[in-house]
């Protein structure tokens, strides 16, 4: 079996600084759970159990368990990243919700450093103050016309998910925007 | 000698740090901290530009970004920037500044002859002169007019500098950092709000920088420093110098331009020259100050005539005297204050000319104490000198009539400092608020109410509050209001005490000094050379609306946008019409407040980053194999793969021929793909497609046609039933996003009860179509876990298999008309599967083919794409009427039977064959032979390798009944006529035996 390829050029993020570093962080598995009215409670219970959550995630929030992520991207949608496939998925689909494999559809880029928020604000109209965007926030927005999903893991660590076909351009765009933060 | 550097003073310059730069090709020396205006004035360089229309010598008139006359071009090459305002330009080592609008030189400007011809260049000159010249006449003169007109010249070279965009967030955005702005910022900041202070100038402080008053017992400047020190030390405050807020938009969004490196010879590594900010605030405080108002008199545009407040600023901040014997002309007390301040800074003001016949005795006494002569009830009626002020004529003046009443006398003077009252800077407030309100006392407009979706407060002189103590209080109040609206408890600083009291700036409402005998030029708009006579002429010609006046005279345009001119123009208009000013009206301000570079708006969206590009998973393979790429929408697709020396035509013919003869593979990852899941997925598809989908078996695909609500064809594609409740829908590349949006819209609004989910999986799947008689044999070499035998895997079959361990989804479909398979695999595996198929195909001489050959194959087969599904055609027009079910309701079915859509004379799909054995032109009109009346058009053309002739598809009136008819294809813009024959649109394999085989 051939080695899967990532869409982002090798070396595009080779420049780094203590203020800001970028890195490809390709997810292994991305699965979307989309449900319809009437089945929300069962899906929430399943997610809460799987990620040991005391309460259901609000839309725009995510939780981690080990390397796996559970992201509530919308009122009726979860995105689960890097979680092992479980029988639960089969139980949920198709009666309770639609389970869609998006593992090949997304690329991810990690953005780390004290300059991460001013760097992201070069393009994103997102208020990164702790009150408006605390750790655990999942923000769907656009960057340079490309739809992205931004996860805030820590005050100075973010992961940006992008459609695979746009990933190379987004990586190039980010690398270029990072230059002023990685100089001097 | 007139203007000069004072021995001391000038707290913004560093006299130990000389800066050398060049102006007009000459070396000039200034000090670190100087502006171009202050440095030139310090060297007695007063004539620095020529005016727009009459090419009159012009100098510096203001000390800010509203400068209308001292306009220069900076730098050279790709960095050349015209229309820079000298008072705003910070000098630096190596700066190159050039006078603009002059030829061949500043001292000898040929177009100054325009001044002599000024009687014919009055308002409406172009309208009147060229109205009857006709189009040809106008176009003849236009080239000369365009060459002569304009202000500065932009570089034609690429700008080498970097520009950026950025977003900023604040609880309170304070625009302006004068007394009121700082007080507002301090109040909000001490209360814990996130505060952002945007200041247009390089230094914070606004009018405090030149004030001689004291606040709370200390010099205003010292108060300013201490306040800035406190603000700087607060973590919740961001101070943004050199940042001009130029637009206010809904929900407290402000647009601002930060001049990051304009004050440097070159930006540092990766530093942007300018950064464009979108600032998002909960609340905005507008402390934008006020403009001093010029007066209208003969020669008021001469170098050496400037605003009195500007002269004070040059003296206080830069240690520059506007003249050795300047004379102040005023209609209010602030002119006296300016004269006294100038005296305090060491400038020898010779006299004050006061339009008012009587002033308070204390002002007269103070003037006497400063040895300044006062000419009350008089006016400067004319200025002597062309490139500098050589003297002025002071004459008795009747304020009630606005007329000079005596001949007066010529008085020696080398500068005229005008204090014509103050105009609150309501530009931003006007953008975001209601109609400005006229204040008769100030003779100026004040901000109107904020719009419902805006939250801003005006304070200080921007709100018409000119007393310094009151301005500080208004700033505190604005800060307090902002904080309270945030739900916080305000912690305001204690009330400030100011000494001495500020002067009364309410003017005598006289701004125009009409000469006794006419003549001379009294400028209202210095930017566009609009005079009081032009406004009078426009009035005589019936222009009663201020908007019409503006366009007829070009008043209030160009880079100062009427900041200096509008009020005087309104006053003159009102006087001419015999109406009060507020009855004449005012123009509303629009963004941008100052000129904004296109570079800053574009940011990094230049060159290869102009727009994002989507790439197929196999993109690198295509490039490595010499594909010529084509941008189709956001996608970059292989167009053809030329062999050395091969033309595009040779390449696509070879590629298409190979597919017909053997096997080829084309990347189809670009197709839109939508995952449709749920118990009601079949029902949903049955409603959105015109043909039946309820009974499509698992493991089968079906071609589907999607109509708009009005019955016109919207999109087509195949949908594959992968499982009982799961389908994979494919759409055209162009409509992928909009089809998904429409499906979601219908689901959300028409059928919310259906349990179905729609998810874009375009990026999940890499797709490749393997086409040609040998395609099955190639795939059979490498596909495992799936039998591709004809009897097992018939036409439109769908199945899962593996290639080299990688899962693949295969559907037996054909766009080319050949035996063909679409192989989908996870995008990360796309290249590996593609290469595996290419390797397996070596024995069959497989080739990759691009969009050109794809187009050829589909035209030969008569398959439609976007050129035929053009938003005007019905299914029947395209020969697909049989796909519209009569047994069910679907999107578009209700309106499909309208008379207009069933007319047999509608444009219908036909095939076209060249009778001249040459390529047809797409877009050509179809006409009857000998006629020029269009009865259709050519949609797509190609050379057909299979038919060995040039063919096309077209849409022709009643086309299905005209097969065999001879027509002419005409392309008038290229002068081409082409004899053709109408045929059936399916040129190749009409019975489908090849793709079904």
PDB file of N, CA and C in Angstrom, chain B residues 15 59 141 149 164 223 226 270 304 405 435 438 447 483 501 514 528 615 630 692 725 759 794 905 918 925 967:
ATOM      1  N   UNK B  15      17.296  68.829  17.437  1.00  0.00           N
ATOM      2  CA  UNK B  15      18.238  69.704  16.725  1.00  0.00           C
ATOM      3  C   UNK B  15      19.641  69.105  16.652  1.00  0.00           C
ATOM      4  N   UNK B  59       1.787  76.837  -1.724  1.00  0.00           N
ATOM      5  CA  UNK B  59       2.650  76.447  -0.616  1.00  0.00           C
ATOM      6  C   UNK B  59       1.847  75.697   0.418  1.00  0.00           C
ATOM      7  N   UNK B 141     -10.254  66.278 -28.495  1.00  0.00           N
ATOM      8  CA  UNK B 141      -9.727  67.156 -27.444  1.00  0.00           C
ATOM      9  C   UNK B 141      -9.394  66.389 -26.168  1.00  0.00           C
ATOM     10  N   UNK B 149      -4.587  67.442 -17.426  1.00  0.00           N
ATOM     11  CA  UNK B 149      -5.273  67.363 -16.138  1.00  0.00           C
ATOM     12  C   UNK B 149      -4.587  66.352 -15.220  1.00  0.00           C
ATOM     13  N   UNK B 164      -0.174  45.046   4.268  1.00  0.00           N
ATOM     14  CA  UNK B 164      -0.868  44.033   5.065  1.00  0.00           C
ATOM     15  C   UNK B 164      -2.270  44.509   5.430  1.00  0.00           C
ATOM     16  N   UNK B 223       0.799  67.801  30.804  1.00  0.00           N
ATOM     17  CA  UNK B 223      -0.391  66.974  31.123  1.00  0.00           C
ATOM     18  C   UNK B 223      -0.546  65.868  30.083  1.00  0.00           C
ATOM     19  N   UNK B 226       2.083  63.134  30.682  1.00  0.00           N
ATOM     20  CA  UNK B 226       1.763  62.303  31.847  1.00  0.00           C
ATOM     21  C   UNK B 226       0.591  61.366  31.547  1.00  0.00           C
ATOM     22  N   UNK B 270      10.474  42.484   5.576  1.00  0.00           N
ATOM     23  CA  UNK B 270       9.093  41.993   5.664  1.00  0.00           C
ATOM     24  C   UNK B 270       8.164  42.946   6.405  1.00  0.00           C
ATOM     25  N   UNK B 304       2.682  81.279   1.503  1.00  0.00           N
ATOM     26  CA  UNK B 304       2.846  82.247   2.579  1.00  0.00           C
ATOM     27  C   UNK B 304       1.533  82.578   3.244  1.00  0.00           C
ATOM     28  N   UNK B 405     -14.857  98.740   1.576  1.00  0.00           N
ATOM     29  CA  UNK B 405     -15.504 100.060   1.472  1.00  0.00           C
ATOM     30  C   UNK B 405     -14.524 101.184   1.199  1.00  0.00           C
ATOM     31  N   UNK B 435     -28.316  63.156   9.887  1.00  0.00           N
ATOM     32  CA  UNK B 435     -28.013  64.411   9.193  1.00  0.00           C
ATOM     33  C   UNK B 435     -27.309  65.375  10.147  1.00  0.00           C
ATOM     34  N   UNK B 438     -26.925  72.138  11.911  1.00  0.00           N
ATOM     35  CA  UNK B 438     -26.233  73.415  11.779  1.00  0.00           C
ATOM     36  C   UNK B 438     -26.285  74.186  13.091  1.00  0.00           C
ATOM     37  N   UNK B 447     -22.279  67.000  14.645  1.00  0.00           N
ATOM     38  CA  UNK B 447     -22.682  65.621  14.322  1.00  0.00           C
ATOM     39  C   UNK B 447     -24.158  65.379  14.603  1.00  0.00           C
ATOM     40  N   UNK B 483     -18.135  53.237  28.865  1.00  0.00           N
ATOM     41  CA  UNK B 483     -17.913  52.219  29.900  1.00  0.00           C
ATOM     42  C   UNK B 483     -19.242  51.726  30.471  1.00  0.00           C
ATOM     43  N   UNK B 501      -8.766  80.725  30.354  1.00  0.00           N
ATOM     44  CA  UNK B 501      -9.943  80.257  29.615  1.00  0.00           C
ATOM     45  C   UNK B 501      -9.687  80.328  28.111  1.00  0.00           C
ATOM     46  N   UNK B 514     -15.351  90.539  -0.423  1.00  0.00           N
ATOM     47  CA  UNK B 514     -15.598  90.916  -1.819  1.00  0.00           C
ATOM     48  C   UNK B 514     -14.863  92.228  -2.117  1.00  0.00           C
ATOM     49  N   UNK B 528      -9.170  72.185  -6.258  1.00  0.00           N
ATOM     50  CA  UNK B 528      -9.636  72.165  -7.640  1.00  0.00           C
ATOM     51  C   UNK B 528      -9.774  73.559  -8.231  1.00  0.00           C
ATOM     52  N   UNK B 615      -6.398  22.681  -5.732  1.00  0.00           N
ATOM     53  CA  UNK B 615      -5.600  21.732  -6.502  1.00  0.00           C
ATOM     54  C   UNK B 615      -6.118  20.313  -6.294  1.00  0.00           C
ATOM     55  N   UNK B 630      -4.861  24.885 -16.522  1.00  0.00           N
ATOM     56  CA  UNK B 630      -5.886  25.862 -16.868  1.00  0.00           C
ATOM     57  C   UNK B 630      -6.676  26.181 -15.603  1.00  0.00           C
ATOM     58  N   UNK B 692     -36.667   9.914 -12.024  1.00  0.00           N
ATOM     59  CA  UNK B 692     -36.990   9.091 -10.862  1.00  0.00           C
ATOM     60  C   UNK B 692     -35.735   8.598 -10.153  1.00  0.00           C
ATOM     61  N   UNK B 725     -29.269   3.847   2.582  1.00  0.00           N
ATOM     62  CA  UNK B 725     -29.608   5.239   2.899  1.00  0.00           C
ATOM     63  C   UNK B 725     -28.447   6.184   2.619  1.00  0.00           C
ATOM     64  N   UNK B 759     -23.575  16.673   2.871  1.00  0.00           N
ATOM     65  CA  UNK B 759     -22.216  17.068   3.249  1.00  0.00           C
ATOM     66  C   UNK B 759     -21.338  17.098   2.008  1.00  0.00           C
ATOM     67  N   UNK B 794     -22.017  -4.025 -15.121  1.00  0.00           N
ATOM     68  CA  UNK B 794     -22.567  -3.431 -16.324  1.00  0.00           C
ATOM     69  C   UNK B 794     -22.546  -1.913 -16.291  1.00  0.00           C
ATOM     70  N   UNK B 905     -40.388  26.584 -31.308  1.00  0.00           N
ATOM     71  CA  UNK B 905     -39.387  27.412 -31.980  1.00  0.00           C
ATOM     72  C   UNK B 905     -38.292  27.868 -31.023  1.00  0.00           C
ATOM     73  N   UNK B 918     -12.705  23.913 -41.526  1.00  0.00           N
ATOM     74  CA  UNK B 918     -11.899  24.734 -40.625  1.00  0.00           C
ATOM     75  C   UNK B 918     -12.667  24.918 -39.314  1.00  0.00           C
ATOM     76  N   UNK B 925     -22.840  33.545 -34.319  1.00  0.00           N
ATOM     77  CA  UNK B 925     -24.294  33.515 -34.530  1.00  0.00           C
ATOM     78  C   UNK B 925     -24.630  32.596 -35.690  1.00  0.00           C
ATOM     79  N   UNK B 967     -26.634  26.445 -43.116  1.00  0.00           N
ATOM     80  CA  UNK B 967     -26.716  27.759 -42.470  1.00  0.00           C
ATOM     81  C   UNK B 967     -25.359  28.441 -42.554  1.00  0.00           C
TER      82      UNK B 967
END
